[in-house]
Amino acid sequence: MRRLLFALPFALLPLAAAHAAHDEHEHHNEHASLAAHEHGAAQLNVALEGQRLELALESPAMNLVGFEHAAVSSSDKAAVARAQQHLQTPLALFGIAAAAGCVITSHELHSPLFEAHAEEHEEHEEHEEHDKEHGAEHSDIDANYVLTCSQPQALSAIDLSELFKRFPATDKIQVQLIGPNGQQGAELSAAQPRLSF
């Protein structure tokens, strides 16, 4: 069984590559990076080694805040602040069992949307039209976490129910997990939000 779980992500690679190549070919002139930037889809990498749990979430900003342009209006700024607040609670977002005794050692959030744009507001408006014409409005949000878990054996699964609830524009998350039982991958959704370690 362990060999099967380890081989699963590699078995899916040719299918994923063929699908990505088809998407890229079909939309090349419109959006060259579409295969890596699909609205509604995100990627989560999880690694558990000893007491150290690492999680890395990569998502188009559209999934988490509802837009990808610089936050100019008060409602846009509120959406960005709300997303940042949610992303600072990985124990809830990823359904980390309380019995595992995990504490956040470090976390980093990266996105052009999180940067201050106050002094660049006028320049942004001038370039916004140009960016739209050339499909340059893709913004991503990356969240990286390191947790230390005093009882890692209590980690039985990642449960993304809360993440799908807080970010309803996220339809699916491709998860790659490395844990005590080897490597495995799955596509999770609100209907099927769990992946066991």
Coordinates of N, CA and C in Angstrom, one line a residue:
M1 N 0.8 -1.2 0.0 CA 0.0 0.0 0.0 C 0.9 1.3 0.0
R2 N 2.0 1.2 0.8 CA 2.8 2.4 0.8 C 3.4 2.7 -0.5
R3 N 3.8 1.7 -1.3 CA 4.4 1.9 -2.6 C 3.4 2.5 -3.5
L4 N 2.1 2.1 -3.4 CA 1.0 2.7 -4.2 C 0.8 4.2 -3.9
L5 N 0.8 4.5 -2.6 CA 0.6 5.9 -2.3 C 1.8 6.8 -2.8
F6 N 3.0 6.2 -2.7 CA 4.2 6.9 -3.1 C 4.2 7.1 -4.6
A7 N 3.6 6.1 -5.4 CA 3.6 6.2 -6.8 C 2.5 7.0 -7.4
L8 N 1.4 7.2 -6.6 CA 0.2 7.9 -7.1 C 0.5 9.3 -7.7
P9 N 1.3 10.2 -7.0 CA 1.5 11.5 -7.7 C 2.3 11.4 -9.0
F10 N 3.2 10.4 -9.0 CA 4.0 10.2 -10.3 C 3.1 9.6 -11.4
A11 N 2.2 8.8 -11.0 CA 1.3 8.2 -12.0 C 0.4 9.3 -12.6
L12 N 0.1 10.3 -11.8 CA -0.8 11.4 -12.3 C -0.1 12.4 -13.1
L13 N 1.2 12.5 -13.0 CA 2.0 13.5 -13.7 C 1.8 13.6 -15.2
P14 N 1.8 12.5 -15.9 CA 1.6 12.6 -17.4 C 0.2 13.2 -17.7
L15 N -0.8 12.8 -16.9 CA -2.2 13.3 -17.2 C -2.2 14.8 -16.9
A16 N -1.6 15.2 -15.8 CA -1.6 16.6 -15.4 C -0.8 17.4 -16.5
A17 N 0.3 16.9 -16.9 CA 1.1 17.6 -17.9 C 0.4 17.7 -19.3
A18 N -0.3 16.6 -19.7 CA -1.1 16.7 -20.9 C -2.2 17.7 -20.8
H19 N -2.9 17.8 -19.7 CA -4.0 18.7 -19.5 C -3.4 20.2 -19.5
A20 N -2.3 20.4 -18.8 CA -1.7 21.7 -18.7 C -1.2 22.1 -20.1
A21 N -0.6 21.2 -20.9 CA -0.2 21.5 -22.2 C -1.4 21.9 -23.1
H22 N -2.5 21.2 -23.0 CA -3.7 21.5 -23.8 C -4.2 22.9 -23.4
D23 N -4.3 23.2 -22.1 CA -4.8 24.5 -21.7 C -3.9 25.6 -22.2
E24 N -2.5 25.4 -22.1 CA -1.6 26.4 -22.5 C -1.7 26.6 -24.0
H25 N -1.8 25.5 -24.8 CA -1.9 25.7 -26.2 C -3.2 26.4 -26.6
E26 N -4.3 26.0 -25.9 CA -5.6 26.6 -26.2 C -5.7 28.0 -25.9
H27 N -5.0 28.5 -24.8 CA -5.2 29.9 -24.4 C -3.9 30.6 -24.5
H28 N -2.9 30.1 -25.2 CA -1.6 30.7 -25.2 C -1.6 32.2 -25.5
N29 N -2.3 32.6 -26.6 CA -2.3 34.0 -26.9 C -3.1 34.9 -25.9
E30 N -4.0 34.3 -25.2 CA -4.8 35.1 -24.2 C -4.1 35.2 -22.9
H31 N -3.6 34.1 -22.3 CA -3.0 34.0 -21.0 C -1.9 33.0 -21.0
A32 N -0.7 33.4 -21.2 CA 0.4 32.4 -21.3 C 0.6 31.6 -20.1
S33 N 0.3 32.1 -18.9 CA 0.5 31.4 -17.6 C -0.7 30.7 -17.1
L34 N -1.7 30.5 -17.9 CA -3.0 30.0 -17.3 C -2.8 28.6 -16.7
A35 N -1.9 27.8 -17.3 CA -1.8 26.4 -16.7 C -1.3 26.5 -15.2
A36 N -0.5 27.5 -14.9 CA -0.1 27.7 -13.5 C -1.0 28.6 -12.7
H37 N -1.9 29.2 -13.3 CA -2.7 30.2 -12.6 C -4.2 30.0 -13.0
E38 N -4.9 29.1 -12.3 CA -6.2 28.8 -12.7 C -7.2 29.2 -11.5
H39 N -8.1 30.1 -11.8 CA -9.0 30.6 -10.8 C -9.8 29.4 -10.3
G40 N -10.1 29.4 -9.0 CA -10.8 28.4 -8.4 C -9.9 27.2 -7.9
A41 N -8.7 27.2 -8.4 CA -7.8 26.1 -8.1 C -6.6 26.6 -7.3
A42 N -6.1 25.8 -6.3 CA -4.9 26.2 -5.5 C -4.1 24.9 -5.3
Q43 N -2.9 25.1 -4.7 CA -2.0 24.0 -4.4 C -1.6 24.1 -3.0
L44 N -1.5 23.0 -2.3 CA -1.0 22.9 -0.9 C 0.0 21.8 -0.8
N45 N 1.2 22.1 -0.3 CA 2.2 21.1 -0.1 C 2.4 21.0 1.5
V46 N 2.3 19.7 1.9 CA 2.4 19.5 3.4 C 3.5 18.5 3.6
A47 N 4.4 18.7 4.6 CA 5.4 17.8 5.0 C 5.5 17.7 6.5
L48 N 5.5 16.5 7.0 CA 5.6 16.2 8.4 C 6.8 15.4 8.6
E49 N 7.8 15.9 9.3 CA 9.0 15.1 9.6 C 9.3 15.3 11.1
G50 N 9.2 14.3 11.9 CA 9.4 14.3 13.3 C 8.3 15.2 13.9
Q51 N 8.7 16.3 14.6 CA 7.7 17.2 15.2 C 7.5 18.4 14.3
R52 N 8.2 18.5 13.2 CA 8.1 19.7 12.3 C 7.0 19.5 11.2
L53 N 6.0 20.3 11.2 CA 5.0 20.3 10.1 C 5.1 21.6 9.3
E54 N 5.3 21.4 8.0 CA 5.4 22.5 7.1 C 4.2 22.5 6.1
L55 N 3.7 23.7 5.9 CA 2.5 23.8 4.9 C 2.8 25.0 4.0
A56 N 2.6 24.8 2.7 CA 2.8 25.9 1.8 C 1.6 25.9 0.8
L57 N 0.8 27.0 0.9 CA -0.4 27.2 0.1 C -0.1 28.2 -1.0
E58 N -0.4 27.9 -2.2 CA -0.3 28.8 -3.3 C -1.6 28.9 -4.0
S59 N -2.1 30.2 -4.2 CA -3.4 30.4 -4.7 C -3.5 31.7 -5.5
P60 N -4.3 31.7 -6.6 CA -4.5 32.9 -7.3 C -5.3 33.8 -6.3
A61 N -5.0 35.1 -6.3 CA -5.6 36.0 -5.3 C -7.1 36.0 -5.5
M62 N -7.6 35.8 -6.7 CA -9.1 35.8 -7.0 C -9.8 34.8 -6.1
N63 N -9.2 33.7 -5.8 CA -9.8 32.7 -4.9 C -10.0 33.2 -3.4
L64 N -9.0 34.0 -3.0 CA -9.0 34.4 -1.6 C -9.6 35.8 -1.3
V65 N -9.5 36.7 -2.3 CA -10.0 38.1 -2.0 C -11.1 38.5 -3.1
G66 N -11.2 37.8 -4.2 CA -12.2 38.1 -5.1 C -11.8 39.0 -6.3
F67 N -10.5 39.3 -6.3 CA -9.9 40.2 -7.4 C -8.4 40.0 -7.4
E68 N -7.8 40.6 -8.4 CA -6.3 40.5 -8.5 C -5.6 41.8 -8.8
H69 N -6.4 42.9 -8.8 CA -5.8 44.2 -9.0 C -5.4 44.7 -7.7
A70 N -4.7 45.8 -7.7 CA -4.3 46.4 -6.4 C -5.5 46.9 -5.6
A71 N -5.5 46.7 -4.3 CA -6.6 47.1 -3.5 C -6.6 48.7 -3.4
V72 N -7.6 49.3 -4.0 CA -7.7 50.7 -4.0 C -9.0 51.2 -3.2
S73 N -10.1 50.5 -3.5 CA -11.3 50.9 -2.8 C -11.3 50.4 -1.3
S74 N -12.1 51.0 -0.5 CA -12.2 50.5 0.9 C -12.7 49.1 1.0
S75 N -13.6 48.7 0.1 CA -14.1 47.3 0.2 C -13.0 46.3 -0.3
D76 N -12.1 46.7 -1.3 CA -11.0 45.9 -1.7 C -10.0 45.7 -0.5
K77 N -9.7 46.9 0.1 CA -8.7 46.8 1.2 C -9.3 46.0 2.4
A78 N -10.6 46.0 2.6 CA -11.2 45.2 3.7 C -11.1 43.7 3.3
A79 N -11.3 43.4 2.0 CA -11.2 42.0 1.6 C -9.7 41.5 1.8
V80 N -8.8 42.3 1.4 CA -7.4 41.9 1.6 C -7.0 41.7 3.1
A81 N -7.5 42.6 3.9 CA -7.2 42.5 5.4 C -7.9 41.3 6.0
R82 N -9.1 41.0 5.5 CA -9.8 39.8 6.0 C -9.1 38.5 5.5
A83 N -8.6 38.5 4.3 CA -7.8 37.3 3.8 C -6.6 37.1 4.7
Q84 N -5.9 38.2 4.9 CA -4.6 38.2 5.7 C -5.0 37.6 7.1
Q85 N -6.0 38.1 7.7 CA -6.4 37.6 9.0 C -6.7 36.1 9.0
H86 N -7.5 35.7 8.0 CA -7.8 34.2 7.9 C -6.5 33.4 7.7
L87 N -5.6 33.9 6.9 CA -4.4 33.2 6.6 C -3.4 33.1 7.8
Q88 N -3.7 33.9 8.8 CA -2.8 33.9 10.0 C -3.3 32.8 11.0
T89 N -4.3 32.0 10.6 CA -4.8 31.0 11.6 C -4.7 29.6 10.9
P90 N -3.5 29.1 10.7 CA -3.3 27.8 10.0 C -3.9 26.7 10.8
L91 N -3.9 26.7 12.1 CA -4.5 25.6 12.8 C -5.9 25.3 12.5
A92 N -6.7 26.4 12.3 CA -8.1 26.3 11.9 C -8.3 26.0 10.4
L93 N -7.5 26.7 9.6 CA -7.6 26.6 8.1 C -7.4 25.2 7.7
F94 N -6.4 24.5 8.3 CA -6.0 23.2 7.8 C -6.4 22.1 8.7
G95 N -7.3 22.4 9.6 CA -7.9 21.3 10.5 C -6.9 20.5 11.2
I96 N -5.9 21.2 11.8 CA -4.9 20.6 12.6 C -5.5 20.1 13.9
A97 N -5.4 18.9 14.3 CA -6.0 18.3 15.5 C -5.3 19.0 16.7
A98 N -6.2 19.5 17.6 CA -5.7 20.1 18.9 C -4.8 19.1 19.7
A99 N -5.1 17.8 19.6 CA -4.4 16.8 20.4 C -2.9 16.7 19.9
A100 N -2.6 17.2 18.7 CA -1.2 17.2 18.2 C -0.3 18.2 18.9
G101 N -0.9 19.2 19.6 CA -0.1 20.2 20.3 C 0.7 21.0 19.4
C102 N 0.2 21.4 18.3 CA 1.0 22.2 17.3 C 1.0 23.7 17.6
V103 N 2.1 24.3 17.5 CA 2.2 25.7 17.7 C 3.0 26.3 16.5
I104 N 2.6 27.5 16.1 CA 3.2 28.1 14.9 C 4.6 28.6 15.2
T105 N 5.6 28.1 14.5 CA 6.9 28.5 14.7 C 7.2 29.8 13.9
S106 N 6.7 29.7 12.6 CA 6.9 30.9 11.7 C 5.8 30.8 10.6
H107 N 5.5 32.0 10.1 CA 4.6 32.0 9.0 C 4.9 33.2 8.1
E108 N 4.7 33.1 6.8 CA 5.0 34.2 5.9 C 3.9 34.2 4.9
L109 N 3.4 35.4 4.6 CA 2.4 35.7 3.6 C 3.0 36.6 2.6
H110 N 2.9 36.2 1.3 CA 3.4 37.0 0.2 C 2.4 37.2 -0.9
S111 N 2.2 38.4 -1.3 CA 1.4 38.8 -2.4 C 1.6 40.3 -2.8
P112 N 1.5 40.6 -4.0 CA 1.6 42.0 -4.4 C 0.4 42.8 -3.7
L113 N -0.7 42.1 -3.5 CA -1.8 42.8 -2.8 C -1.6 43.2 -1.4
F114 N -0.6 42.5 -0.7 CA -0.4 42.8 0.7 C 0.6 44.0 0.8
E115 N 1.2 44.4 -0.3 CA 2.1 45.6 -0.3 C 1.3 46.9 -0.2
A116 N 1.9 47.9 0.4 CA 1.3 49.2 0.4 C 1.3 49.8 -1.0
H117 N 0.2 50.3 -1.5 CA 0.2 50.9 -2.8 C -0.3 52.4 -2.7
A118 N -0.2 52.9 -1.6 CA -0.7 54.3 -1.4 C 0.0 55.3 -2.3
E119 N 1.3 55.3 -2.3 CA 2.0 56.3 -3.1 C 2.1 55.9 -4.6
E120 N 1.8 54.6 -4.9 CA 1.8 54.1 -6.3 C 0.4 54.1 -6.9
H121 N -0.6 54.7 -6.2 CA -2.0 54.6 -6.7 C -2.1 55.2 -8.1
E122 N -1.6 56.5 -8.2 CA -1.8 57.2 -9.5 C -1.1 56.4 -10.7
E123 N 0.1 55.9 -10.4 CA 0.9 55.2 -11.4 C 0.1 53.9 -11.8
H124 N -0.4 53.2 -10.7 CA -1.2 52.0 -11.0 C -2.4 52.2 -11.9
E125 N -3.1 53.3 -11.7 CA -4.3 53.6 -12.5 C -3.8 53.8 -14.0
E126 N -2.7 54.5 -14.2 CA -2.2 54.7 -15.6 C -1.9 53.4 -16.2
H127 N -1.3 52.4 -15.5 CA -0.9 51.2 -16.1 C -1.9 50.1 -16.0
E128 N -3.0 50.3 -15.3 CA -4.1 49.3 -15.2 C -4.7 49.0 -16.6
E129 N -4.9 50.0 -17.4 CA -5.4 49.7 -18.7 C -4.5 48.9 -19.6
H130 N -3.2 49.2 -19.5 CA -2.2 48.5 -20.3 C -2.1 47.0 -19.8
D131 N -2.1 46.8 -18.4 CA -2.1 45.5 -17.9 C -3.3 44.6 -18.3
K132 N -4.5 45.2 -18.4 CA -5.6 44.5 -18.8 C -5.5 44.0 -20.2
E133 N -5.0 44.9 -21.1 CA -4.8 44.6 -22.5 C -3.9 43.4 -22.7
H134 N -2.9 43.3 -21.8 CA -1.9 42.3 -22.0 C -2.0 41.1 -21.0
G135 N -3.1 41.0 -20.4 CA -3.4 39.9 -19.5 C -2.4 39.8 -18.3
A136 N -1.9 41.0 -17.8 CA -0.9 41.0 -16.7 C -1.6 41.2 -15.3
E137 N -2.8 40.9 -15.2 CA -3.5 41.1 -13.9 C -3.5 39.9 -13.0
H138 N -2.6 38.9 -13.3 CA -2.6 37.8 -12.4 C -1.8 38.0 -11.2
S139 N -2.4 37.9 -10.0 CA -1.7 38.0 -8.7 C -2.0 36.8 -7.9
D140 N -0.9 36.3 -7.3 CA -1.0 35.1 -6.4 C -0.9 35.5 -5.0
I141 N -1.3 34.6 -4.1 CA -1.1 34.7 -2.7 C -0.4 33.4 -2.2
D142 N 0.8 33.6 -1.6 CA 1.5 32.4 -1.1 C 1.5 32.5 0.4
A143 N 1.2 31.4 1.1 CA 1.3 31.4 2.6 C 2.1 30.2 3.0
N144 N 3.1 30.4 3.8 CA 4.1 29.4 4.2 C 4.1 29.3 5.7
Y145 N 4.0 28.1 6.3 CA 3.9 27.9 7.7 C 4.9 26.8 8.1
V146 N 5.4 27.0 9.3 CA 6.2 26.0 10.0 C 5.6 25.9 11.4
L147 N 5.2 24.7 11.7 CA 4.6 24.4 13.0 C 5.5 23.3 13.7
T148 N 5.5 23.4 15.1 CA 6.1 22.4 15.9 C 5.0 21.7 16.7
C149 N 5.0 20.4 16.5 CA 3.9 19.6 17.1 C 4.5 18.7 18.2
S150 N 4.0 18.8 19.5 CA 4.6 18.0 20.5 C 4.1 16.6 20.5
Q151 N 2.9 16.3 19.8 CA 2.4 15.0 19.7 C 2.0 14.7 18.2
P152 N 3.0 14.7 17.3 CA 2.8 14.5 15.9 C 2.0 13.3 15.5
Q153 N 2.1 12.2 16.4 CA 1.3 11.0 16.1 C -0.2 11.2 16.1
A154 N -0.6 12.4 16.7 CA -2.1 12.7 16.8 C -2.5 13.3 15.5
L155 N -1.6 13.6 14.6 CA -2.0 14.2 13.3 C -2.5 13.1 12.4
S156 N -3.7 12.9 12.2 CA -4.3 11.8 11.4 C -4.7 12.3 10.0
A157 N -5.0 13.6 9.8 CA -5.4 14.1 8.5 C -5.3 15.6 8.5
I158 N -5.3 16.1 7.2 CA -5.5 17.5 6.9 C -6.9 17.7 6.5
D159 N -7.6 18.6 7.2 CA -9.1 18.8 6.8 C -9.2 20.3 6.4
L160 N -9.5 20.5 5.1 CA -9.6 21.9 4.6 C -11.0 22.4 4.6
S161 N -11.9 21.8 5.4 CA -13.3 22.3 5.4 C -13.4 23.8 5.7
E162 N -12.6 24.3 6.7 CA -12.6 25.7 7.1 C -12.1 26.6 6.0
L163 N -11.0 26.1 5.4 CA -10.5 26.9 4.3 C -11.5 27.1 3.1
F164 N -12.2 26.0 2.8 CA -13.2 26.1 1.7 C -14.4 27.0 2.2
K165 N -14.7 27.0 3.5 CA -15.7 27.8 4.0 C -15.4 29.3 4.0
R166 N -14.1 29.6 4.4 CA -13.7 31.0 4.5 C -13.4 31.6 3.1
F167 N -13.0 30.7 2.2 CA -12.7 31.2 0.8 C -13.5 30.4 -0.2
P168 N -14.8 30.7 -0.3 CA -15.7 29.9 -1.1 C -15.4 30.0 -2.6
A169 N -14.6 30.9 -3.1 CA -14.2 30.9 -4.5 C -13.2 29.9 -4.8
T170 N -12.7 29.2 -3.8 CA -11.7 28.1 -4.0 C -12.5 26.9 -4.2
D171 N -12.4 26.3 -5.4 CA -13.2 25.1 -5.8 C -12.4 23.8 -5.5
K172 N -11.1 23.8 -5.7 CA -10.3 22.6 -5.6 C -8.9 23.0 -5.1
I173 N -8.3 22.1 -4.4 CA -6.9 22.3 -4.0 C -6.2 21.0 -4.2
Q174 N -5.1 21.1 -5.0 CA -4.2 19.9 -5.3 C -3.3 19.8 -4.1
V175 N -3.4 18.7 -3.3 CA -2.5 18.6 -2.2 C -1.5 17.5 -2.4
Q176 N -0.2 17.8 -2.1 CA 0.9 16.9 -2.1 C 1.3 16.8 -0.6
L177 N 1.3 15.6 0.0 CA 1.5 15.4 1.4 C 2.7 14.3 1.5
I178 N 3.6 14.7 2.4 CA 4.7 13.7 2.7 C 4.6 13.6 4.2
G179 N 4.4 12.3 4.7 CA 4.2 12.1 6.1 C 4.8 10.7 6.5
P180 N 4.4 10.2 7.6 CA 4.9 8.9 8.1 C 4.7 7.8 7.2
N181 N 3.6 7.9 6.4 CA 3.2 6.8 5.5 C 3.7 7.0 4.1
G182 N 4.6 7.9 3.9 CA 5.2 8.2 2.5 C 4.5 9.4 1.9
Q183 N 4.6 9.5 0.6 CA 4.1 10.6 -0.2 C 2.8 10.2 -0.8
Q184 N 1.9 11.2 -0.9 CA 0.6 11.0 -1.5 C 0.1 12.3 -2.0
G185 N -0.8 12.2 -3.0 CA -1.4 13.4 -3.5 C -2.9 13.2 -3.7
A186 N -3.7 14.3 -3.7 CA -5.1 14.2 -3.9 C -5.6 15.6 -4.3
E187 N -6.7 15.6 -5.0 CA -7.4 16.9 -5.2 C -8.6 17.0 -4.3
L188 N -8.5 17.9 -3.4 CA -9.6 18.1 -2.4 C -10.5 19.2 -2.8
S189 N -11.8 19.1 -2.3 CA -12.8 20.1 -2.6 C -13.7 20.2 -1.3
A190 N -14.6 21.1 -1.4 CA -15.5 21.3 -0.2 C -16.3 20.0 0.1
A191 N -16.6 19.3 -1.0 CA -17.3 18.0 -0.8 C -16.4 16.9 -0.2
Q192 N -15.1 17.0 -0.5 CA -14.2 16.0 0.0 C -12.9 16.7 0.4
P193 N -13.0 17.3 1.7 CA -11.9 18.2 2.2 C -10.8 17.5 3.0
R194 N -10.8 16.2 3.1 CA -9.8 15.5 4.0 C -8.8 14.7 3.2
L195 N -7.6 14.7 3.8 CA -6.5 13.8 3.3 C -5.8 13.3 4.5
S196 N -5.8 11.9 4.7 CA -5.1 11.3 5.8 C -3.6 11.3 5.6
F197 N -2.9 11.4 6.8 CA -1.5 11.3 6.8 C -1.1 9.8 6.5

